[in-house]
Coordinates of C-alpha atoms in Angstrom, one line a residue:
Chain A
M1 CA -8.5 0.4 -3.9
D2 CA -11.6 -1.2 -5.7
N3 CA -11.8 -0.7 -9.6
P4 CA -15.4 0.0 -10.9
K5 CA -15.2 -2.1 -14.1
S6 CA -16.3 -5.2 -15.0
D7 CA -13.9 -6.6 -16.9
P8 CA -10.1 -6.0 -16.0
V9 CA -8.3 -4.1 -18.1
V10 CA -4.7 -4.6 -18.5
I11 CA -2.1 -1.7 -19.6
T12 CA 0.5 -2.7 -21.7
N13 CA 2.1 0.4 -23.0
L14 CA 1.8 3.3 -23.3
S15 CA -1.6 3.9 -25.7
T16 CA -3.6 1.1 -23.3
L17 CA -2.6 3.3 -20.8
E18 CA -4.2 6.6 -22.6
S19 CA -7.1 4.6 -23.2
F20 CA -7.5 3.5 -19.8
L21 CA -6.9 7.0 -18.3
S22 CA -9.6 8.8 -20.8
E23 CA -12.2 5.9 -20.5
S24 CA -12.3 6.6 -16.6
A25 CA -14.4 9.7 -15.2
N26 CA -10.8 12.2 -14.4
F27 CA -13.2 13.5 -11.9
R28 CA -12.9 10.4 -9.6
N29 CA -10.0 8.5 -8.0
V30 CA -8.9 5.7 -10.0
S31 CA -6.8 2.9 -9.5
Y32 CA -4.7 0.4 -11.3
I33 CA -2.8 -3.4 -9.8
S34 CA -1.3 -4.8 -13.2
P35 CA -1.8 -8.4 -13.3
I36 CA 0.6 -10.1 -11.0
P37 CA 3.9 -12.3 -11.9
E38 CA 3.3 -15.8 -10.5
V39 CA 7.2 -15.1 -9.6
C40 CA 5.9 -12.1 -7.0
K41 CA 3.4 -13.6 -5.3
E42 CA 6.2 -17.2 -4.8
Y43 CA 9.1 -15.4 -3.4
P44 CA 10.0 -11.9 -1.5
C45 CA 9.4 -8.8 -3.4
I46 CA 10.7 -5.3 -2.6
L47 CA 8.1 -2.7 -3.1
G48 CA 8.7 0.4 -3.8
I49 CA 6.1 3.6 -3.3
D50 CA 6.1 7.5 -4.8
E51 CA 4.5 9.7 -6.4
A52 CA 3.7 12.5 -9.1
G53 CA 2.0 15.8 -8.9
R54 CA 2.5 16.9 -5.8
G55 CA 3.3 20.3 -6.3
P56 CA 1.2 21.6 -9.1
V57 CA -1.6 23.7 -9.5
L58 CA -3.3 21.5 -11.9
G59 CA -4.0 18.4 -12.8
P60 CA -3.8 14.5 -10.8
M61 CA -1.5 13.4 -7.8
V62 CA -0.6 10.1 -8.8
Y63 CA 0.5 7.5 -6.2
G64 CA 2.7 4.6 -8.0
T65 CA 4.1 1.2 -7.0
A66 CA 6.7 -1.2 -8.5
F67 CA 7.1 -4.9 -7.1
I68 CA 10.0 -7.3 -8.0
P69 CA 11.4 -10.5 -6.6
I70 CA 14.4 -9.7 -4.3
N71 CA 16.4 -11.9 -6.2
D72 CA 15.6 -10.6 -9.7
Q73 CA 16.0 -6.8 -8.4
M74 CA 18.9 -6.9 -11.3
L75 CA 16.6 -6.4 -14.0
L76 CA 16.0 -3.0 -12.7
E77 CA 19.0 -1.9 -13.7
V78 CA 18.8 -3.4 -16.6
L79 CA 15.5 -1.3 -17.2
E80 CA 17.5 2.2 -16.1
C81 CA 15.6 3.1 -13.7
A82 CA 16.7 5.6 -11.9
D83 CA 15.9 9.1 -10.7
S84 CA 12.5 9.8 -12.5
K85 CA 13.5 13.2 -12.1
A86 CA 16.4 12.7 -14.2
L87 CA 15.2 11.4 -16.6
N88 CA 13.0 13.5 -19.7
E89 CA 9.7 12.6 -20.6
E90 CA 10.5 10.5 -23.8
K91 CA 13.2 8.1 -21.8
R92 CA 10.4 7.7 -19.1
D93 CA 7.7 7.0 -21.6
T94 CA 9.9 4.2 -23.0
I95 CA 11.4 2.6 -19.5
F96 CA 7.7 2.6 -19.1
G97 CA 7.2 0.9 -22.0
N98 CA 9.8 -1.7 -20.7
I99 CA 8.5 -2.5 -16.9
C100 CA 5.4 -3.1 -19.2
E101 CA 6.6 -5.9 -20.8
K102 CA 8.4 -7.5 -18.6
S103 CA 5.1 -8.6 -17.0
S104 CA 6.2 -11.9 -16.1
K105 CA 8.7 -10.9 -13.5
M106 CA 7.4 -7.4 -12.2
G107 CA 4.2 -5.5 -11.6
W108 CA 3.0 -1.7 -10.9
A109 CA 0.2 -0.3 -9.6
V110 CA -1.0 3.2 -9.4
E111 CA -3.9 5.3 -8.1
V112 CA -4.6 9.2 -10.0
I113 CA -6.0 10.9 -7.1
A114 CA -8.3 13.9 -8.7
P115 CA -7.7 17.3 -8.6
N116 CA -10.9 18.2 -7.5
S117 CA -10.4 15.5 -5.1
I118 CA -8.0 17.0 -3.1
C119 CA -9.1 20.0 -3.6
N120 CA -12.7 18.5 -1.6
S121 CA -10.6 17.2 1.1
M122 CA -9.0 20.0 1.7
L123 CA -11.5 22.3 1.8
G124 CA -13.9 19.9 3.7
R125 CA -15.7 21.2 7.2
S126 CA -12.7 18.8 9.2
K127 CA -9.3 19.1 7.2
Y128 CA -7.9 16.2 5.6
S129 CA -4.5 17.4 4.9
L130 CA -2.6 16.7 1.8
N131 CA 0.1 14.7 3.5
Q132 CA -2.6 12.3 5.0
V133 CA -3.9 12.4 1.9
S134 CA -0.6 11.1 0.3
M135 CA -0.3 8.6 3.7
D136 CA -3.5 6.8 2.7
S137 CA -2.5 6.7 -0.7
A138 CA 0.8 4.6 0.3
I139 CA -1.1 2.4 2.4
G140 CA -3.5 1.9 -0.1
L141 CA -1.6 0.9 -2.7
I142 CA 0.5 -2.0 0.1
R143 CA -2.6 -2.7 0.8
A144 CA -3.7 -3.7 -2.7
A145 CA -0.4 -5.0 -3.6
L146 CA -0.8 -7.7 -0.2
D147 CA -4.5 -8.3 -1.4
N148 CA -3.2 -9.0 -4.7
G149 CA -0.9 -12.1 -3.3
V150 CA 2.4 -10.2 -4.1
K151 CA 4.7 -11.3 -1.1
V152 CA 5.9 -8.2 0.0
Q153 CA 8.8 -7.9 2.6
H154 CA 10.8 -4.6 1.7
V155 CA 8.8 -1.3 1.5
Y156 CA 11.0 1.8 0.3
V157 CA 8.8 5.1 0.4
D158 CA 10.1 8.3 -0.8
T159 CA 8.7 11.2 1.2
V160 CA 8.8 14.6 1.3
G161 CA 7.6 15.1 5.4
K162 CA 9.5 13.9 7.8
P163 CA 10.6 10.4 7.1
E164 CA 10.7 8.6 11.1
K165 CA 7.4 9.6 12.0
Y166 CA 5.7 8.5 8.8
Q167 CA 7.9 4.9 9.1
E168 CA 7.0 4.8 12.3
Y169 CA 3.4 5.2 11.4
L170 CA 3.3 2.9 8.2
K171 CA 5.6 -0.4 10.7
S172 CA 2.6 0.2 13.3
L173 CA -0.5 -1.1 10.3
F174 CA 1.7 -3.3 8.0
P175 CA 4.1 -4.6 11.4
N176 CA 5.5 -8.0 9.3
L177 CA 7.1 -5.8 6.5
D178 CA 10.9 -4.2 6.7
I179 CA 9.4 -0.2 6.0
V180 CA 12.1 2.1 4.8
V181 CA 11.1 6.0 4.5
A182 CA 13.5 7.7 2.7
K183 CA 13.9 11.0 1.2
K184 CA 14.5 11.6 -2.0
A185 CA 14.5 7.1 -2.2
D186 CA 13.6 7.8 -5.6
S187 CA 17.3 8.3 -6.8
T188 CA 18.7 5.2 -4.5
Y189 CA 16.7 2.7 -4.3
P190 CA 16.0 1.7 -8.4
I191 CA 12.5 -0.4 -7.3
V192 CA 11.3 3.3 -6.0
S193 CA 12.7 5.1 -9.5
A194 CA 10.4 2.5 -10.9
A195 CA 7.1 3.3 -9.2
S196 CA 8.4 7.2 -9.7
I197 CA 7.9 6.7 -13.2
C198 CA 4.7 4.1 -13.2
A199 CA 3.6 7.2 -11.6
K200 CA 4.9 10.0 -13.2
V201 CA 4.4 8.6 -16.9
T202 CA 0.5 7.8 -15.4
R203 CA 0.4 12.0 -14.0
D204 CA 1.0 12.6 -18.0
H205 CA -0.3 11.0 -19.9
S206 CA -3.6 11.8 -17.9
L207 CA -3.0 15.4 -18.1
K208 CA -3.0 14.9 -22.1
V209 CA -5.8 13.2 -22.5
W210 CA -7.4 15.1 -20.4
D211 CA -11.5 15.4 -21.8
F212 CA -12.7 18.5 -19.9
V213 CA -16.2 18.0 -18.7
E214 CA -17.2 21.1 -18.8
G215 CA -16.6 21.3 -22.6
I216 CA -13.5 23.6 -22.6
D217 CA -11.6 23.2 -26.1
V218 CA -7.9 23.3 -24.0
K219 CA -5.3 21.0 -24.9
E220 CA -2.5 23.3 -23.6
F221 CA -2.4 24.1 -20.0
G222 CA 1.5 23.6 -18.9
S223 CA 3.2 21.7 -16.2
G224 CA 0.8 23.3 -13.6
Y225 CA 3.4 24.6 -11.9
P226 CA 3.1 28.1 -10.9
G227 CA 6.2 30.0 -12.2
D228 CA 5.0 28.1 -16.3
P229 CA 3.4 31.0 -18.6
V230 CA 1.5 28.8 -20.7
T231 CA 0.1 27.8 -16.6
K232 CA -0.7 31.1 -16.3
R233 CA -2.1 31.6 -19.4
F234 CA -4.5 28.6 -19.1
L235 CA -5.4 30.1 -15.7
V236 CA -6.7 33.8 -17.0
D237 CA -8.0 32.5 -20.3
N238 CA -10.3 29.6 -17.6
C239 CA -11.2 31.5 -15.9
D240 CA -15.7 31.6 -15.0
P241 CA -16.6 34.8 -13.0
V242 CA -19.4 32.2 -11.3
F243 CA -17.6 28.6 -11.1
G244 CA -14.3 30.2 -11.3
Y245 CA -12.2 27.2 -13.1
P246 CA -12.9 23.9 -14.5
Q247 CA -12.0 21.0 -12.1
L248 CA -9.0 20.7 -13.3
V249 CA -7.7 23.0 -11.1
R250 CA -6.5 22.9 -7.2
F251 CA -8.8 25.4 -5.9
S252 CA -7.2 24.7 -3.0
W253 CA -3.5 26.3 -4.1
S254 CA -3.0 29.9 -3.5
T255 CA -2.5 30.1 -6.3
A256 CA -5.6 29.5 -8.0
A257 CA -7.2 31.2 -5.1
N258 CA -5.3 34.4 -5.6
A259 CA -6.6 34.5 -9.2
L260 CA -9.8 34.0 -8.5
E261 CA -10.0 36.7 -6.2
N262 CA -8.8 39.3 -9.1
H263 CA -10.8 37.4 -11.9
A264 CA -14.0 36.1 -10.5
Y265 CA -17.1 37.2 -8.6
H266 CA -16.5 37.1 -5.0
V267 CA -17.9 33.9 -3.0
E268 CA -18.5 34.0 0.9
F269 CA -18.1 30.6 2.7
E270 CA -20.0 29.8 5.3
E271 CA -16.9 29.9 8.2
A272 CA -16.1 26.7 9.8
D273 CA -16.7 27.7 13.5
E274 CA -19.7 29.9 12.7
D275 CA -21.3 26.2 12.0
N276 CA -22.6 25.7 16.1
N277 CA -25.5 28.0 16.2
T278 CA -24.9 29.1 20.1
P279 CA -27.7 31.2 21.1
Q280 CA -27.6 34.5 21.2
Q281 CA -27.0 37.3 24.0
T282 CA -26.7 34.4 26.6
S283 CA -24.3 36.1 28.5
M284 CA -25.7 39.0 30.6
S285 CA -22.9 41.3 31.9
I286 CA -22.6 41.1 35.4
T287 CA -24.1 45.4 36.5
S288 CA -27.1 44.9 34.8
F289 CA -28.1 42.7 37.4
F290 CA -27.6 46.3 39.3
K291 CA -29.4 48.8 37.0
M292 CA -31.8 50.6 38.8
T293 CA -34.7 50.9 36.5
S294 CA -37.2 48.0 36.3
S295 CA -36.4 45.9 33.5
K296 CA -39.3 46.2 30.7
T297 CA -41.8 44.0 30.9
K298 CA -40.5 40.9 28.1
E299 CA -41.1 41.6 24.8
K300 CA -43.1 39.2 23.5
T301 CA -41.1 36.6 22.0
M302 CA -41.9 33.7 19.8
H303 CA -41.8 30.0 20.0
E304 CA -38.5 28.5 19.6
F305 CA -40.3 26.2 16.2
F306 CA -40.1 29.6 14.3
T307 CA -36.9 30.7 15.4
Q308 CA -35.5 27.6 14.8
R309 CA -36.7 27.4 11.8
C310 CA -35.4 31.5 10.7
L311 CA -39.2 31.9 10.5
S312 CA -40.4 35.0 11.6
R313 CA -43.8 37.5 11.3
K314 CA -43.4 39.8 8.3
V315 CA -46.9 40.9 7.6
E316 CA -49.4 42.0 11.1
L317 CA -53.0 41.2 10.9
Chain B
M1 CA -44.2 50.1 1.1
A2 CA -46.9 47.9 -1.0
I3 CA -45.6 44.6 -2.7
H4 CA -46.8 43.7 -6.7
I5 CA -46.2 40.3 -7.6
H6 CA -48.0 40.4 -11.4
S7 CA -48.8 37.9 -13.9
G8 CA -48.8 35.2 -11.0
K9 CA -51.7 33.2 -11.6
K10 CA -51.6 33.9 -15.8
H11 CA -48.1 32.8 -15.9
L12 CA -48.4 29.6 -13.6
K13 CA -51.6 28.4 -15.6
C14 CA -49.7 28.6 -19.3
N15 CA -46.7 25.8 -18.5
L16 CA -43.9 27.8 -17.6
K17 CA -40.7 25.5 -18.4
E18 CA -40.1 24.1 -14.6
S19 CA -36.7 25.4 -13.9
K20 CA -33.9 23.3 -11.4
L21 CA -33.2 25.1 -8.8
Q22 CA -30.1 24.6 -6.5
S23 CA -30.0 25.9 -3.0
V24 CA -26.3 26.6 -2.1
P25 CA -24.4 27.5 1.5
F26 CA -23.1 30.9 0.3
R27 CA -23.1 33.7 -1.6
I28 CA -22.0 34.5 -4.6
H29 CA -21.4 38.6 -5.3
A30 CA -23.5 38.7 -8.2
D31 CA -26.8 38.9 -10.3
C32 CA -26.0 36.8 -13.6
D33 CA -26.4 34.0 -15.7
A34 CA -23.9 30.7 -15.3
P35 CA -22.6 27.8 -17.2
V36 CA -24.6 25.7 -14.0
S37 CA -25.2 22.8 -16.9
T38 CA -21.7 22.0 -17.5
F39 CA -19.9 23.6 -14.4
F40 CA -22.5 22.2 -12.0
E41 CA -24.6 19.7 -12.7
P42 CA -22.1 17.2 -14.6
Y43 CA -20.8 16.3 -11.0
V44 CA -24.1 15.7 -9.4
Q45 CA -23.6 12.3 -7.6
T46 CA -25.5 9.9 -6.9
G47 CA -24.7 8.3 -3.0
K48 CA -24.0 4.6 -3.2
N49 CA -26.0 3.4 -0.4
D50 CA -28.7 5.6 0.1
N51 CA -32.3 4.5 -0.2
D52 CA -33.8 5.4 -3.7
K53 CA -36.4 7.5 -3.2
N54 CA -34.2 10.2 -1.9
P55 CA -30.4 9.4 -1.9
N56 CA -27.8 11.5 -0.9
L57 CA -26.2 13.7 -3.1
T58 CA -22.1 15.1 -4.2
A59 CA -21.2 17.8 -5.8
S60 CA -18.9 20.4 -5.9
F61 CA -18.0 24.7 -5.9
R62 CA -14.7 26.4 -6.5
G63 CA -13.3 22.9 -4.7
Y64 CA -15.8 23.0 -1.5
P65 CA -16.8 19.4 -1.5
L66 CA -21.1 19.7 -1.4
K67 CA -23.7 17.6 0.0
G68 CA -26.8 17.7 -0.8
R69 CA -30.5 16.2 -1.6
K70 CA -33.4 16.5 -3.2
I71 CA -36.3 18.9 -1.8
E72 CA -40.2 18.4 -3.0
L73 CA -42.5 20.7 -2.5
P74 CA -46.0 20.0 -0.9
E75 CA -48.2 18.6 -2.3
G76 CA -50.7 21.7 -3.2
Y77 CA -47.4 24.0 -3.7
V78 CA -45.8 25.9 -6.4
G79 CA -42.8 27.6 -6.1
V80 CA -41.7 30.8 -8.3
L81 CA -38.9 33.0 -9.4
L82 CA -39.7 36.4 -9.0
H83 CA -37.3 39.0 -11.1
E84 CA -38.0 42.7 -9.9
S85 CA -36.4 45.1 -13.5
S86 CA -35.4 48.1 -10.8
R87 CA -35.2 48.2 -7.2
P88 CA -36.8 51.4 -6.5
S89 CA -34.2 53.9 -4.2
R90 CA -36.3 54.8 -1.7
E91 CA -37.7 52.3 1.3
K92 CA -41.5 53.8 1.1
D93 CA -41.7 53.2 -2.8
E94 CA -44.2 50.2 -4.4
R95 CA -41.9 47.2 -5.3
N96 CA -42.7 45.2 -8.7
F97 CA -41.7 41.9 -9.2
Y98 CA -42.8 39.5 -12.0
V99 CA -43.2 35.5 -12.1
V100 CA -40.3 34.7 -14.4
N101 CA -41.0 30.9 -13.4
K102 CA -42.1 28.1 -11.4
F103 CA -40.6 25.1 -9.5
K104 CA -41.9 22.2 -8.0
D105 CA -38.6 20.5 -6.4
M106 CA -34.9 22.0 -5.9
V107 CA -31.6 20.7 -4.4
Y108 CA -30.8 22.1 -0.9
W109 CA -26.9 22.0 -1.1
N110 CA -24.7 22.2 2.6
W111 CA -21.0 22.5 2.7
D112 CA -19.8 18.4 4.0
K113 CA -22.7 18.4 5.5
I114 CA -25.6 15.7 4.8
P115 CA -28.7 17.9 4.8
S116 CA -31.0 17.1 8.3
K117 CA -33.5 17.9 10.2
N118 CA -31.1 20.4 11.9
D119 CA -30.9 22.3 9.0
A120 CA -33.8 25.3 9.6
Y121 CA -34.1 25.9 5.7
L122 CA -35.7 21.8 6.1
N123 CA -37.0 22.3 8.9
V124 CA -39.6 25.3 7.6
L125 CA -41.7 23.2 5.3
D126 CA -42.8 21.8 8.6
W127 CA -44.9 24.5 9.2
I128 CA -46.5 24.2 6.1
D129 CA -48.3 21.2 8.0
V130 CA -48.7 23.0 11.6
A131 CA -50.4 25.9 10.0
E132 CA -52.6 23.8 7.8
V133 CA -53.9 21.9 11.2
L134 CA -54.0 25.3 12.9
H135 CA -55.9 27.3 10.6
S136 CA -58.1 24.9 8.6
P137 CA -62.1 26.1 9.4
I138 CA -63.3 23.9 11.6
T139 CA -66.0 21.5 10.1
E140 CA -68.7 19.9 12.9
E141 CA -69.0 16.2 12.8

């Protein structure tokens, strides 16, 4: 959760959000936390967590949190924080702007997890699943709030997996907090809706200002869901036969992987198991001991120094 | 089978542009130009807490995380890139290679593993020192 920028940027509306996003490298994870209102340091708070952009084949996944003193939570109703999926983009943008304006009452934070960082986690040597990435991001947000002095008391987390195990895990990490992990928490708890809106708006705008490192000049790539014709078109039109896709795309998604099978050169990757170079032919069949023919004089083998370095003699002197 | 390497010396003396070499841990079934400078190089990042002389590098290929290190060729050696215009169909035929470029260093990449002395390709350079000791003429003191 460290922000590499020297002077802290403050996001106060959509345009400062956009400039924050466009100034950050889009191939690295980026975090932001709003200034903490004094009331959030003084009075016990509720804190909600939700994510946006888990499913799509392109763009970042954004984890968001919002927090407000328990006694002020009526404000969330006034701000019309409801299930973010039931709101349209325009409405979400408006509510986000209003959340920013209430900076004396409530705060928020996001972590933008770069698409390439998701791929690298999923395609690494030791698998780091999307669920684990998600949990760690949520944990990071709770920590950031605590580290910045928010008096967190109740935590509400939206989950896609099994809530019980996740809840237990979070409770083991934060024994002093009351933690509720629930499915569809964003439609049940207004504070989770607020978090969800922050996450969704951040994701949408991060795509809006997406600047391709690869120098591709494309502004339309659709929602990123496999069924979206604009996304389909994008994946067909912007495939490099060697590198595949720009790093906006999540290579680890089957949609992308399947498309590459058809449109790009085949690449053989190292298999994870192949890694330990077990010495070959160490096992002999038991019957070999009973062979009548005396074994031939052992062929002259090269010293390990050479075999370990894949060196062999190519020219007879 | 005879192997000819053409225009080696002549080429190396005139200043060929030194090429940037990336040794990648996978096989791309293609032989073509690729937009390395836009799709790969901008993503190469230097590790934070490493020694400045030879820091660990990270990059990515088709979503796979790569870890790399710059490898300098030993003093007195130069790497060359060879090109064969047409590969003969028969095993016995002569093969002709042309020196098309040279290099002094390369970046060696592993899939999600920091290059180390466990990598055969890095250890191979040890042979140069050993060969030097074994095969250099003995001079009387």
